[in-house]
Amino acid sequence: MIPQNTMVLRDGRLQVHQASELVPGDLVLVRSGDKVPADMRLVHCDELKMDNSSLTGESEPQERSTAVSAAGLPPQEAANLIFNGSIAVSGEGLGIVVRIGDATMLGQIAGLTMSGERRPSQLTREIDIFVKVLAVVAITTAIFFFCFGLVRNLSLGMNFSFAVGVFISFVPEGLPLTVTALLTLSAKKMAARNVLVKDLHGVETLGAITLLATDKTGTLTQNRMSVSEIWMNSVLYGVSSSVSTEETAQRRRFALETTPNAQQLIEICALCSKCRCGFSESAISPKSTNSMPFSESNGPVSSPEAASLSSNKSSASTNNKTSNLNSVLPSQFKIFGDATEVGLFKFALECEPNLDERIIAEHPKVWEIPFTSHNKWHLTVHRYDHVDGFFMAMLKGAPERVAARCTHLLSGTLKLPWNDVAQADFEATYAQMAAQGRRVLGLASLALPGDLFPVDCAWTSSDVDALRSFLIDPVSCVSVKASNVDGKDVPPAPKGSSSSSWLGFTLVGLVGLMDPPKSGVRRAVNALRMAGIQVVMVTGDHPLTAEAIARRVGILQGDIERIDAPDVGCGKDAIAGQVKADVADSAYRVPAEGIVVHGDAIDRLTDLAWDQVLSHSEIVFARTSPRHKLEIVTRCQAKGHIVGVSGDGVNDAPALKKADLGISMNVSASDVSKEAAAMVLLDDDFCSIVSGIEQGRLLFANLKKSIRYTLTHSLPEIMAFLCFLVLEIPLPINTLLLLTIDLATELAPSI
């Protein structure tokens, strides 16, 4: 492998050094496209965005700055930290090294993977037991015949040779070669079914597993989001192309022409997004290359699909373009980005075919705060003419986070105040949509006043500070601005204030997206259950969403209990009114077949509580971390299960290594998870696991037949020695002939 080089500031000048030579305290320059060589704290950065997908699983690049983050925030969500293994997507930064090698976050995850010892496979354990029993029988029989020979006054040499021959007659010399040959043949058959076996013993382990812990997104579901329902104007609308006829009949049909405020919701779906659009070469003629629907102003696009990839940061000059999204055939048009945003963008495109000309080109993006797992929202500001000004702020994210920043609710032509009635309607609808397995997003907007943000606003740092101040206290900012013509005295945002105190937005509506299960998953889960294998869902999604998807794929079928997080009291748990389960040993009971466990509650479970949880036949673990997944695997193994784990992310690697059999995806999986797994599903198809189990169990059956065949030679060979001793018939076979017969006749027929 080529050593990784990095730019280090030493002795007052930049020098090139290998990453292995870094020490804590070094100043390292990171530029666009560089791989971060160590965990670092930023001391300077310029528009730096990092791809942390290998660590956090977030596909969207995250903005980084030198701002100090709040205490208690997870390190991977701190804005001023970048980590070993992450990649700089754009911009550049200068950071001071704080951790190197195994001490880095990536090193710690790798350490968990390396420290996880894999148990011997079920076949290895059973063969060990079989060989030990056979050895005891062989040694005992050899000793008996040796003593019997002494009684018959045989010479010591002949008697010893005689005892060795008896011992050899019991030994299945071809067994190791037979087992290896059968495993190799089974692995070849599984490869033909898109199951790549890295460890031959994984073939038989797959046939012996009793519990399969599986992830949800990308494993059980397609990871293809589509809008299924919309709540706005206090009405729940159905999108018939995404939901069943029965569901659609219970809701009003959403349509751009007949649904009030539909245009504003579509605009937020299309504009508050980081999706990129690409076209195949057949859709781009030489004449139209310079008139693409979007113009990229944020650096090169990393996708190799086509040089014409672009973002929705459009300039006003795109109004003269003649091409539009609707003029490109579906097979020639692709949307790249996060699955959720792609689903929203496609929905907007279906409602408004001329999306590029009528929305994106007319409302270019001028500033944004990207989505993070900590904020759970995405804010963009666009050029947007309205009666009070020239810019519009659009907010998209977790409904409870968006609603907390809203003071009004859009209903028809009115902006209703956000009161208890609106809150109750919002919470009831939110719970209903989440309980159906939908990923729910809240959409809101805020018209920025023209006197504070004029048409020629350049959106410099001072303008951004003014926006933050306005979002914290809109009334006072407008009043101050009105009394200062030049606007220089707009009060800055209070020190220590955060986005949690932002107000003034108007909730436009809720959007529910569905991620349909993969074809055949429910049938595969039922087949696994009939085969005596318990399927457990272990996911990072919310418990309500995890429960709904688990029911759709057949993992949950009966009544369930819930063990919520210790700090339940906000968000979907409170909205749904879930009943908190008491995990105290004296009070915990198991009246239901299924159970949904929040990851934050795992640390509270005692040994007895774990026994009670694992005694359920239907189990779902939600909001889990890598440490939780490792704990789940360990506890299941302690209960006597042979555990298989399927996953595709870096965070799954420790559990994949710890499990009796780690099964990794291929297309969507990280290199770390593939390395930790013993088996890789080349087509990312969950149903391939069922095919692998069939081959594994067939291997067991064939191996039993082979062992029975190889043991059939023992009795006639022993009879020859017995006749020699008892009847004094000349010994018809010697030790060398025994070995020849065993090796020559056992292998080929047994295969």
Short mmCIF file of N, CA and C in Angstrom, two decimals, residues 167-255:
data_model
loop_
_atom_site.label_atom_id
_atom_site.label_comp_id
_atom_site.label_asym_id
_atom_site.label_seq_id
_atom_site.Cartn_x
_atom_site.Cartn_y
_atom_site.Cartn_z
N PHE A 167 -6.37 -49.32 16.41
CA PHE A 167 -6.60 -47.88 16.60
C PHE A 167 -6.87 -47.18 15.25
N ILE A 168 -6.08 -47.56 14.24
CA ILE A 168 -6.23 -46.92 12.92
C ILE A 168 -7.58 -47.25 12.30
N SER A 169 -8.09 -48.43 12.56
CA SER A 169 -9.37 -48.83 11.97
C SER A 169 -10.51 -47.94 12.45
N PHE A 170 -10.35 -47.28 13.59
CA PHE A 170 -11.39 -46.38 14.10
C PHE A 170 -11.23 -44.95 13.59
N VAL A 171 -10.06 -44.59 13.12
CA VAL A 171 -9.78 -43.21 12.75
C VAL A 171 -10.28 -42.93 11.33
N PRO A 172 -11.18 -41.91 11.16
CA PRO A 172 -11.60 -41.51 9.80
C PRO A 172 -10.57 -40.57 9.18
N GLU A 173 -9.52 -41.17 8.57
CA GLU A 173 -8.41 -40.36 8.07
C GLU A 173 -8.84 -39.35 7.01
N GLY A 174 -9.87 -39.64 6.25
CA GLY A 174 -10.29 -38.73 5.18
C GLY A 174 -11.26 -37.66 5.62
N LEU A 175 -11.59 -37.63 6.92
CA LEU A 175 -12.60 -36.67 7.38
C LEU A 175 -12.18 -35.21 7.16
N PRO A 176 -10.97 -34.77 7.54
CA PRO A 176 -10.61 -33.35 7.30
C PRO A 176 -10.69 -32.96 5.83
N LEU A 177 -10.18 -33.83 4.97
CA LEU A 177 -10.22 -33.52 3.54
C LEU A 177 -11.65 -33.53 3.02
N THR A 178 -12.48 -34.43 3.55
CA THR A 178 -13.88 -34.48 3.14
C THR A 178 -14.62 -33.22 3.54
N VAL A 179 -14.39 -32.77 4.77
CA VAL A 179 -15.06 -31.56 5.25
C VAL A 179 -14.65 -30.36 4.41
N THR A 180 -13.36 -30.22 4.14
CA THR A 180 -12.88 -29.09 3.34
C THR A 180 -13.45 -29.12 1.93
N ALA A 181 -13.51 -30.30 1.35
CA ALA A 181 -14.04 -30.41 -0.01
C ALA A 181 -15.53 -30.05 -0.05
N LEU A 182 -16.29 -30.51 0.95
CA LEU A 182 -17.71 -30.19 0.99
C LEU A 182 -17.93 -28.70 1.20
N LEU A 183 -17.13 -28.08 2.06
CA LEU A 183 -17.25 -26.65 2.29
C LEU A 183 -16.94 -25.86 1.02
N THR A 184 -15.92 -26.29 0.30
CA THR A 184 -15.54 -25.60 -0.94
C THR A 184 -16.63 -25.72 -1.99
N LEU A 185 -17.20 -26.90 -2.14
CA LEU A 185 -18.27 -27.09 -3.11
C LEU A 185 -19.50 -26.26 -2.75
N SER A 186 -19.82 -26.22 -1.45
CA SER A 186 -20.97 -25.42 -1.01
C SER A 186 -20.71 -23.94 -1.24
N ALA A 187 -19.47 -23.49 -1.01
CA ALA A 187 -19.13 -22.08 -1.23
C ALA A 187 -19.28 -21.72 -2.70
N LYS A 188 -18.91 -22.62 -3.59
CA LYS A 188 -19.07 -22.36 -5.02
C LYS A 188 -20.55 -22.27 -5.40
N LYS A 189 -21.37 -23.12 -4.81
CA LYS A 189 -22.80 -23.07 -5.10
C LYS A 189 -23.40 -21.76 -4.59
N MET A 190 -22.93 -21.30 -3.41
CA MET A 190 -23.45 -20.05 -2.86
C MET A 190 -22.98 -18.85 -3.67
N ALA A 191 -21.77 -18.92 -4.21
CA ALA A 191 -21.27 -17.83 -5.05
C ALA A 191 -22.15 -17.67 -6.29
N ALA A 192 -22.68 -18.79 -6.80
CA ALA A 192 -23.57 -18.71 -7.94
C ALA A 192 -24.88 -18.03 -7.58
N ARG A 193 -25.19 -17.94 -6.28
CA ARG A 193 -26.39 -17.27 -5.80
C ARG A 193 -26.06 -15.90 -5.18
N ASN A 194 -24.96 -15.33 -5.58
CA ASN A 194 -24.54 -13.98 -5.15
C ASN A 194 -24.20 -13.90 -3.67
N VAL A 195 -23.70 -14.99 -3.11
CA VAL A 195 -23.24 -14.99 -1.73
C VAL A 195 -21.76 -15.36 -1.73
N LEU A 196 -20.91 -14.38 -1.43
CA LEU A 196 -19.47 -14.60 -1.42
C LEU A 196 -19.03 -15.04 -0.03
N VAL A 197 -18.39 -16.20 0.05
CA VAL A 197 -17.94 -16.76 1.32
C VAL A 197 -16.45 -16.49 1.48
N LYS A 198 -16.09 -15.69 2.49
CA LYS A 198 -14.68 -15.40 2.77
C LYS A 198 -14.06 -16.46 3.67
N ASP A 199 -14.85 -16.99 4.59
CA ASP A 199 -14.40 -18.02 5.51
C ASP A 199 -15.23 -19.27 5.25
N LEU A 200 -14.58 -20.38 4.88
CA LEU A 200 -15.32 -21.58 4.51
C LEU A 200 -16.22 -22.06 5.62
N HIS A 201 -15.81 -21.87 6.87
CA HIS A 201 -16.66 -22.32 7.97
C HIS A 201 -17.92 -21.48 8.09
N GLY A 202 -17.94 -20.33 7.39
CA GLY A 202 -19.16 -19.54 7.38
C GLY A 202 -20.30 -20.24 6.68
N VAL A 203 -20.00 -21.17 5.78
CA VAL A 203 -21.05 -21.91 5.07
C VAL A 203 -21.87 -22.72 6.05
N GLU A 204 -21.18 -23.51 6.89
CA GLU A 204 -21.92 -24.35 7.82
C GLU A 204 -22.49 -23.55 8.98
N THR A 205 -21.81 -22.43 9.35
CA THR A 205 -22.36 -21.60 10.42
C THR A 205 -23.68 -20.98 10.00
N LEU A 206 -23.78 -20.57 8.75
CA LEU A 206 -25.02 -20.00 8.26
C LEU A 206 -26.16 -21.01 8.34
N GLY A 207 -25.85 -22.26 8.16
CA GLY A 207 -26.87 -23.28 8.27
C GLY A 207 -27.22 -23.64 9.71
N ALA A 208 -26.38 -23.19 10.66
CA ALA A 208 -26.60 -23.57 12.06
C ALA A 208 -27.11 -22.42 12.92
N ILE A 209 -27.18 -21.18 12.37
CA ILE A 209 -27.58 -20.06 13.21
C ILE A 209 -29.00 -20.24 13.73
N THR A 210 -29.21 -19.75 14.93
CA THR A 210 -30.54 -19.80 15.55
C THR A 210 -31.13 -18.41 15.72
N LEU A 211 -30.31 -17.36 15.55
CA LEU A 211 -30.80 -15.99 15.69
C LEU A 211 -30.07 -15.11 14.68
N LEU A 212 -30.84 -14.33 13.94
CA LEU A 212 -30.28 -13.41 12.95
C LEU A 212 -30.65 -11.98 13.33
N ALA A 213 -29.64 -11.19 13.68
CA ALA A 213 -29.83 -9.77 13.98
C ALA A 213 -29.56 -8.96 12.72
N THR A 214 -30.54 -8.23 12.27
CA THR A 214 -30.42 -7.54 10.99
C THR A 214 -30.73 -6.07 11.11
N ASP A 215 -30.05 -5.27 10.31
CA ASP A 215 -30.33 -3.84 10.21
C ASP A 215 -31.58 -3.64 9.36
N LYS A 216 -32.11 -2.41 9.35
CA LYS A 216 -33.33 -2.14 8.60
C LYS A 216 -33.04 -1.48 7.26
N THR A 217 -32.50 -0.27 7.30
CA THR A 217 -32.34 0.51 6.09
C THR A 217 -31.29 -0.10 5.17
N GLY A 218 -31.68 -0.38 3.96
CA GLY A 218 -30.77 -0.95 2.98
C GLY A 218 -30.65 -2.47 3.05
N THR A 219 -31.13 -3.05 4.14
CA THR A 219 -31.08 -4.51 4.28
C THR A 219 -32.47 -5.10 4.12
N LEU A 220 -33.41 -4.62 4.94
CA LEU A 220 -34.80 -5.05 4.82
C LEU A 220 -35.58 -4.14 3.88
N THR A 221 -35.19 -2.88 3.82
CA THR A 221 -35.89 -1.92 2.95
C THR A 221 -35.00 -1.51 1.79
N GLN A 222 -35.60 -0.85 0.81
CA GLN A 222 -34.91 -0.52 -0.43
C GLN A 222 -34.05 0.73 -0.31
N ASN A 223 -34.21 1.50 0.76
CA ASN A 223 -33.53 2.78 0.91
C ASN A 223 -33.87 3.71 -0.26
N ARG A 224 -35.13 3.64 -0.69
CA ARG A 224 -35.64 4.51 -1.75
C ARG A 224 -36.88 5.20 -1.23
N MET A 225 -36.71 6.41 -0.76
CA MET A 225 -37.80 7.15 -0.15
C MET A 225 -38.74 7.73 -1.21
N SER A 226 -40.02 7.69 -0.91
CA SER A 226 -41.01 8.32 -1.77
C SER A 226 -42.11 8.91 -0.89
N VAL A 227 -42.63 10.06 -1.30
CA VAL A 227 -43.66 10.73 -0.52
C VAL A 227 -44.96 9.94 -0.62
N SER A 228 -45.54 9.63 0.53
CA SER A 228 -46.77 8.85 0.55
C SER A 228 -47.96 9.64 1.05
N GLU A 229 -47.73 10.63 1.92
CA GLU A 229 -48.84 11.42 2.43
C GLU A 229 -48.33 12.78 2.90
N ILE A 230 -49.23 13.73 2.91
CA ILE A 230 -48.90 15.11 3.26
C ILE A 230 -49.99 15.65 4.17
N TRP A 231 -49.56 16.33 5.22
CA TRP A 231 -50.51 17.01 6.11
C TRP A 231 -50.31 18.51 6.00
N MET A 232 -51.33 19.19 5.54
CA MET A 232 -51.29 20.65 5.46
C MET A 232 -52.73 21.15 5.46
N ASN A 233 -52.90 22.39 5.82
CA ASN A 233 -54.25 22.95 5.95
C ASN A 233 -55.10 22.15 6.92
N SER A 234 -54.43 21.48 7.89
CA SER A 234 -55.11 20.62 8.88
C SER A 234 -55.82 19.45 8.22
N VAL A 235 -55.36 19.05 7.05
CA VAL A 235 -55.96 17.93 6.32
C VAL A 235 -54.84 16.98 5.92
N LEU A 236 -55.11 15.68 6.00
CA LEU A 236 -54.14 14.67 5.60
C LEU A 236 -54.43 14.26 4.17
N TYR A 237 -53.48 14.49 3.27
CA TYR A 237 -53.63 14.17 1.86
C TYR A 237 -52.82 12.93 1.52
N GLY A 238 -53.36 12.11 0.64
CA GLY A 238 -52.67 10.93 0.17
C GLY A 238 -52.07 11.14 -1.21
N VAL A 239 -50.94 10.49 -1.46
CA VAL A 239 -50.30 10.52 -2.78
C VAL A 239 -50.48 9.13 -3.36
N SER A 240 -51.38 9.01 -4.32
CA SER A 240 -51.83 7.68 -4.77
C SER A 240 -50.73 6.86 -5.41
N SER A 241 -49.71 7.50 -5.95
CA SER A 241 -48.65 6.74 -6.62
C SER A 241 -47.77 6.00 -5.63
N SER A 242 -47.87 6.33 -4.33
CA SER A 242 -46.98 5.75 -3.35
C SER A 242 -47.68 4.90 -2.32
N VAL A 243 -49.00 4.99 -2.22
CA VAL A 243 -49.71 4.23 -1.20
C VAL A 243 -50.78 3.38 -1.87
N SER A 244 -51.35 2.46 -1.10
CA SER A 244 -52.34 1.55 -1.64
C SER A 244 -53.64 2.29 -1.91
N THR A 245 -54.52 1.63 -2.69
CA THR A 245 -55.82 2.24 -3.02
C THR A 245 -56.65 2.44 -1.77
N GLU A 246 -56.57 1.49 -0.85
CA GLU A 246 -57.34 1.59 0.38
C GLU A 246 -56.91 2.79 1.21
N GLU A 247 -55.58 3.00 1.32
CA GLU A 247 -55.09 4.15 2.08
C GLU A 247 -55.47 5.45 1.41
N THR A 248 -55.40 5.49 0.07
CA THR A 248 -55.72 6.71 -0.66
C THR A 248 -57.19 7.08 -0.49
N ALA A 249 -58.06 6.06 -0.42
CA ALA A 249 -59.48 6.32 -0.29
C ALA A 249 -59.82 7.00 1.03
N GLN A 250 -58.96 6.84 2.03
CA GLN A 250 -59.19 7.44 3.33
C GLN A 250 -58.67 8.86 3.41
N ARG A 251 -58.02 9.36 2.37
CA ARG A 251 -57.43 10.69 2.40
C ARG A 251 -57.81 11.46 1.13
N ARG A 252 -57.70 12.72 1.22
CA ARG A 252 -57.92 13.53 0.03
C ARG A 252 -56.73 13.41 -0.90
N ARG A 253 -57.00 13.50 -2.18
CA ARG A 253 -55.94 13.40 -3.18
C ARG A 253 -55.18 14.72 -3.24
N PHE A 254 -53.85 14.63 -3.07
CA PHE A 254 -53.02 15.83 -3.17
C PHE A 254 -52.82 16.19 -4.63
N ALA A 255 -53.09 17.43 -4.96
CA ALA A 255 -52.90 17.90 -6.33
C ALA A 255 -52.48 19.36 -6.30
#
